[in-house]
Tab-separated table of C-alpha atoms in Angstrom:
chain	number	residue	atom	x	y	z
H	1293	MET	CA	17.644	133.085	76.732
H	1294	THR	CA	20.928	132.079	78.381
H	1295	LYS	CA	24.340	132.748	76.813
H	1296	LYS	CA	24.612	129.020	76.131
H	1297	GLU	CA	21.262	129.016	74.358
H	1298	GLN	CA	22.212	132.126	72.382
H	1299	LYS	CA	25.429	130.487	71.243
H	1300	SER	CA	23.586	127.333	70.243
H	1301	SER	CA	20.983	129.330	68.342
H	1302	ALA	CA	23.655	131.265	66.465
H	1303	SER	CA	25.424	128.053	65.471
H	1304	ASP	CA	22.236	126.885	63.803
H	1305	PHE	CA	22.319	129.735	61.277
H	1306	SER	CA	22.788	128.512	57.719
H	1307	SER	CA	24.472	130.159	54.745
H	1308	ASP	CA	21.837	128.538	52.522
H	1309	PHE	CA	19.430	131.300	53.511
H	1310	PRO	CA	20.033	134.768	54.928
H	1311	SER	CA	20.628	134.429	58.682
H	1312	GLU	CA	18.368	136.532	60.846
H	1313	SER	CA	18.412	137.685	64.421
H	1314	ARG	CA	15.404	136.768	66.507
H	1315	MET	CA	14.033	140.275	66.038
H	1316	GLU	CA	14.448	140.051	62.257
H	1317	PHE	CA	12.892	136.598	62.251
H	1318	ASP	CA	9.859	137.828	64.196
H	1319	ALA	CA	9.511	140.805	61.843
H	1320	THR	CA	9.613	138.529	58.796
H	1321	ILE	CA	7.036	136.168	60.287
H	1322	SER	CA	4.841	139.172	61.083
H	1323	ARG	CA	5.036	140.266	57.441
H	1324	MET	CA	4.056	136.762	56.359
H	1325	VAL	CA	1.060	136.766	58.691
H	1326	GLN	CA	0.057	140.182	57.347
H	1327	ALA	CA	0.474	138.996	53.745
H	1328	ILE	CA	-1.970	136.112	54.156
H	1329	GLY	CA	-4.498	138.229	56.031
H	1330	GLY	CA	-3.943	136.272	59.227
H	1331	LYS	CA	-3.691	137.289	62.859
H	1332	SER	CA	-1.254	134.794	64.357
H	1333	GLN	CA	1.413	132.190	63.727
H	1334	GLU	CA	-1.335	129.575	63.972
H	1335	ASP	CA	-2.922	131.160	60.895
H	1336	LEU	CA	0.425	131.020	59.115
H	1337	ALA	CA	0.904	127.358	60.002
H	1338	SER	CA	-2.594	126.641	58.725
H	1339	PHE	CA	-1.833	128.495	55.481
H	1340	PHE	CA	1.263	126.338	54.907
H	1341	GLU	CA	-0.554	123.211	56.125
H	1342	ILE	CA	2.176	122.553	58.682
H	1343	SER	CA	2.246	122.334	62.469
H	1344	LYS	CA	2.891	125.389	64.606
H	1345	ASP	CA	5.949	123.542	65.922
H	1346	ALA	CA	7.478	123.964	62.457
H	1347	ILE	CA	7.264	127.742	62.928
H	1348	TYR	CA	8.941	127.465	66.327
H	1349	LYS	CA	11.651	125.225	64.861
H	1350	ALA	CA	12.402	127.777	62.154
H	1351	GLY	CA	12.769	130.403	64.873
H	1352	ARG	CA	15.164	128.242	66.889
H	1353	GLN	CA	17.283	127.613	63.806
H	1354	GLY	CA	17.242	131.254	62.828
H	1355	LYS	CA	16.223	130.592	59.238
H	1356	ILE	CA	13.030	130.486	57.209
H	1357	PRO	CA	12.581	127.878	54.453
H	1358	PRO	CA	12.654	129.550	51.013
H	1359	ALA	CA	9.530	127.588	50.071
H	1360	TRP	CA	7.510	129.670	52.553
H	1361	PHE	CA	8.401	132.884	50.721
H	1362	LEU	CA	7.689	131.351	47.329
H	1363	THR	CA	4.351	129.917	48.439
H	1364	ILE	CA	3.104	133.232	49.817
H	1365	GLY	CA	4.437	135.101	46.803
H	1366	LYS	CA	2.603	132.844	44.393
H	1367	LYS	CA	-0.658	132.346	46.290
H	1368	ALA	CA	-1.104	135.851	47.675
H	1369	GLY	CA	0.528	137.985	44.987
H	1370	ILE	CA	3.116	139.357	47.401
H	1371	SER	CA	6.551	140.715	46.502
H	1372	ILE	CA	9.221	138.292	47.686
H	1373	ASP	CA	11.641	141.172	48.243
H	1374	TRP	CA	9.081	142.779	50.562
H	1375	LEU	CA	8.620	139.530	52.477
H	1376	VAL	CA	12.379	139.151	52.905
H	1377	SER	CA	13.352	142.731	53.717
H	1378	GLY	CA	10.188	144.748	54.264
H	1379	VAL	CA	11.488	147.203	51.656
H	1380	GLY	CA	9.448	148.311	48.664
H	1381	PRO	CA	5.799	147.703	47.803
H	1382	MET	CA	4.018	144.778	49.390
H	1383	ARG	CA	2.570	143.785	46.034
H	1384	PRO	CA	4.035	144.175	42.528
H	1385	GLY	CA	3.049	147.552	41.131
H	1386	ASN	CA	1.709	148.469	44.587
H	1387	ALA	CA	-1.610	146.936	43.529
H	1388	GLN	CA	-4.269	146.460	46.156
H	1389	ALA	CA	-5.504	142.914	46.576
H	1390	ALA	CA	-7.578	140.877	48.963
H	1391	PRO	CA	-5.994	138.604	51.600
H	1392	ALA	CA	-4.802	135.218	50.344
H	1393	GLU	CA	-7.799	133.243	51.558
H	1394	THR	CA	-10.304	135.442	49.679
H	1395	GLN	CA	-8.239	136.573	46.727
H	1396	LYS	CA	-9.185	135.163	43.355
H	1397	PRO	CA	-6.353	133.952	41.093
H	1398	ALA	CA	-5.077	136.802	38.958
H	1399	VAL	CA	-3.846	136.556	35.399
H	1400	ALA	CA	-0.947	138.865	34.657
H	1401	PRO	CA	2.029	139.055	32.298
H	1402	GLU	CA	4.966	136.955	33.422
H	1403	ASP	CA	7.140	140.053	33.892
H	1404	ASP	CA	4.671	141.296	36.525
H	1405	LEU	CA	4.990	138.118	38.582
H	1406	PRO	CA	8.396	138.170	40.326
H	1407	TRP	CA	8.010	134.636	41.669
H	1408	MET	CA	7.695	133.347	38.105
H	1409	ALA	CA	10.873	134.886	36.740
H	1410	PRO	CA	13.631	132.275	36.234
H	1411	GLU	CA	15.959	134.302	38.462
H	1412	ALA	CA	13.401	135.463	40.998
H	1413	ALA	CA	14.286	136.166	44.613
H	1414	PRO	CA	17.980	136.940	43.977
H	1415	SER	CA	18.271	138.287	47.502
H	1416	MET	CA	17.637	134.734	48.698
H	1417	GLY	CA	20.108	133.180	46.261
H	1418	TYR	CA	17.408	131.086	44.620
H	1419	ALA	CA	16.002	130.870	41.095
H	1420	LEU	CA	12.679	129.476	39.943
H	1421	VAL	CA	12.630	127.107	36.978
H	1422	PRO	CA	9.355	126.424	35.140
H	1423	LYS	CA	8.127	122.878	34.731
H	1424	VAL	CA	6.133	122.207	31.588
H	1425	LYS	CA	3.465	119.597	31.070
H	1426	ALA	CA	5.012	118.226	27.876
H	1427	ARG	CA	6.455	114.793	28.585
H	1428	LEU	CA	9.749	113.757	27.061
H	1429	CYS	CA	9.561	110.355	25.437
H	1430	ALA	CA	12.386	108.016	26.427
H	1431	GLY	CA	10.854	105.338	24.272
H	1432	THR	CA	7.792	106.074	22.196
H	1433	GLY	CA	4.819	108.334	22.760
H	1434	SER	CA	3.377	111.649	21.789
H	1435	LEU	CA	3.979	115.159	22.976
H	1436	GLU	CA	1.132	115.902	25.379
H	1437	THR	CA	1.139	119.663	24.995
H	1438	GLU	CA	3.285	122.443	23.656
H	1439	GLY	CA	5.140	123.578	26.745
H	1440	GLU	CA	2.273	124.400	29.117
H	1441	VAL	CA	3.744	125.608	32.428
H	1442	ILE	CA	2.377	123.671	35.399
H	1443	GLY	CA	4.579	124.972	38.190
H	1444	TYR	CA	7.863	126.512	39.293
H	1445	TYR	CA	10.641	124.858	41.291
H	1446	ALA	CA	13.308	126.573	43.384
H	1447	PHE	CA	17.009	125.863	42.811
H	1448	LYS	CA	20.103	127.478	44.274
H	1449	LEU	CA	21.107	130.092	41.717
H	1450	ASP	CA	24.815	129.302	41.922
H	1451	PHE	CA	24.025	125.613	41.284
H	1452	LEU	CA	22.212	126.496	38.056
H	1453	GLN	CA	24.855	128.974	36.928
H	1454	LYS	CA	27.489	126.244	37.073
H	1455	LYS	CA	25.429	124.186	34.649
H	1456	GLY	CA	24.357	126.836	32.155
H	1457	ARG	CA	21.958	129.747	31.790
H	1458	PRO	CA	19.193	129.699	34.429
H	1459	LYS	CA	16.874	131.882	32.344
H	1460	LYS	CA	16.900	129.294	29.564
H	1461	MET	CA	16.208	126.269	31.751
H	1462	VAL	CA	13.028	124.216	31.918
H	1463	LEU	CA	11.908	121.037	33.679
H	1464	MET	CA	10.079	118.173	31.977
H	1465	ASP	CA	9.029	114.649	32.934
H	1466	VAL	CA	10.315	111.610	31.082
H	1467	ALA	CA	8.040	108.823	29.850
H	1468	GLY	CA	9.373	105.426	28.815
H	1469	ASP	CA	12.221	103.103	29.738
H	1470	SER	CA	14.675	103.459	26.863
H	1471	MET	CA	17.138	105.527	28.931
H	1472	GLU	CA	17.173	103.234	31.962
H	1473	PRO	CA	19.134	102.949	34.171
H	1474	ASP	CA	20.394	106.514	33.617
H	1475	VAL	CA	16.920	108.050	33.468
H	1476	TRP	CA	13.842	106.110	34.556
H	1477	ASN	CA	10.221	106.389	33.556
H	1478	GLY	CA	8.693	109.281	35.522
H	1479	ASP	CA	11.985	111.043	36.256
H	1480	THR	CA	12.221	114.803	35.847
H	1481	VAL	CA	15.016	116.305	33.770
H	1482	LEU	CA	16.410	119.831	33.779
H	1483	ILE	CA	17.049	121.108	30.259
H	1484	ASP	CA	19.177	124.105	29.320
H	1485	GLU	CA	17.719	125.363	26.060
H	1486	SER	CA	20.751	127.588	25.475
H	1487	GLN	CA	22.945	124.515	24.960
H	1488	ARG	CA	22.035	123.180	21.537
H	1489	ASP	CA	25.428	122.449	20.028
H	1490	ILE	CA	25.736	118.680	19.812
H	1491	ILE	CA	28.365	117.155	22.079
H	1492	ALA	CA	29.064	113.513	21.331
H	1493	GLY	CA	27.713	111.299	24.102
H	1494	ALA	CA	25.842	114.091	25.891
H	1495	MET	CA	22.131	113.744	26.690
H	1496	PHE	CA	19.732	116.054	24.879
H	1497	ALA	CA	16.034	116.674	24.488
H	1498	VAL	CA	15.246	116.361	20.801
H	1499	GLY	CA	12.017	117.064	18.978
H	1500	ILE	CA	11.126	115.133	15.834
H	1501	GLU	CA	7.874	116.254	14.260
H	1502	ASN	CA	5.321	116.137	17.122
H	1503	GLU	CA	7.366	113.890	19.407
H	1504	VAL	CA	10.063	114.769	21.907
H	1505	PHE	CA	12.812	112.374	22.965
H	1506	VAL	CA	15.572	112.421	25.543
H	1507	LYS	CA	18.568	110.604	24.069
H	1508	TYR	CA	22.319	110.544	23.816
H	1509	LEU	CA	23.302	112.216	20.558
H	1510	LEU	CA	25.964	111.275	18.061
H	1511	ARG	CA	26.664	112.882	14.733
H	1512	ILE	CA	27.968	110.808	11.841
H	1513	PRO	CA	28.395	111.982	8.237
H	1514	GLY	CA	24.964	112.953	6.962
H	1515	LYS	CA	23.103	111.562	9.963
H	1516	LEU	CA	22.065	112.363	13.498
H	1517	VAL	CA	21.964	109.342	15.793
H	1518	LEU	CA	19.663	109.237	18.830
H	1519	LYS	CA	21.050	106.538	21.101
H	1520	SER	CA	19.229	104.930	24.026
H	1521	LYS	CA	20.889	103.649	27.179
H	1522	ASN	CA	18.638	100.585	27.314
H	1523	SER	CA	20.151	97.991	24.971
H	1524	GLU	CA	16.691	96.733	24.050
H	1525	TYR	CA	16.167	99.884	21.982
H	1526	ASP	CA	17.916	100.337	18.651
H	1527	PRO	CA	19.484	103.697	17.813
H	1528	ILE	CA	17.343	106.105	15.807
H	1529	GLU	CA	19.191	107.391	12.755
H	1530	VAL	CA	17.898	110.565	11.145
H	1531	ASP	CA	19.051	111.336	7.608
H	1532	MET	CA	19.878	115.031	7.756
H	1533	ASN	CA	19.447	115.212	3.993
H	1534	GLY	CA	16.111	113.402	4.029
H	1535	ASP	CA	12.494	114.349	4.571
H	1536	LEU	CA	12.809	114.507	8.373
H	1537	ALA	CA	15.786	116.860	8.386
H	1538	GLY	CA	13.600	119.944	8.719
H	1539	ALA	CA	11.470	118.335	11.417
H	1540	VAL	CA	14.381	117.729	13.810
H	1541	ARG	CA	15.014	120.329	16.491
H	1542	ILE	CA	17.510	120.229	19.339
H	1543	ILE	CA	15.548	121.529	22.331
H	1544	GLY	CA	18.452	121.620	24.750
H	1545	ARG	CA	20.940	119.655	26.796
H	1546	VAL	CA	19.890	117.644	29.840
H	1547	VAL	CA	22.043	118.988	32.681
H	1548	TRP	CA	20.390	117.339	35.714
H	1549	SER	CA	17.681	114.867	36.667
H	1550	CYS	CA	15.746	113.825	39.761
H	1551	ARG	CA	13.502	110.989	40.867
H	1552	GLU	CA	10.535	110.766	43.211
H	1553	TYR	CA	10.037	107.588	45.225
H	1554	VAL	CA	6.605	108.553	46.538
H	1555	ARG	CA	4.104	109.940	44.039
């Protein structure tokens, strides 16, 4: 590699993920190959269902996508800290397990699965937030399930800390059009369950009996008002001294949302 190429390669390093020298990069990739029971970078590319060129590109840029660590950690039961640094046991509890392609899914307590902890992989500066199957109704509809976790999504830890408590955050999908154009049918919202004190005009996830709504909240004497953004929907007024008072629960404040354009 020429001095010009070395300078260019160094300039590609990103603060979003720990920068690595070429030797460190190769060592990390080798650990990944070992973790999946592979023999080459082609095996690793096949595991991720990407082209081998994507591996080469990561090497040129001097950084490895965090999703690669999280995917191996989850699928193969590998310690993320070990993948990143090579320090510590390869697997949580130093348990012996089969390579990823032959290993059967294991059921273990959440505390034993570092990739499932809300503040997992701190050395990478990322946190994992659980997404639950329950759909928030932005109109009408029923709660599909009581918080069944269907996956984990990586966020920058400092991003989450600016918005609340990462360990108390959860992702849910929204169903209905009553919050359009602020939140559309099918959008995903990030809820901080530690923020339950009502702030006038803020968006919250609210449970009423067996339904969950995402609404703007207002408090008036003796009543809680759930207000939609869509003018076609009338506000829902809950008498806090009535029969439904005990059935109302503030789940948490909506602190962020996202939208997919290809499903």
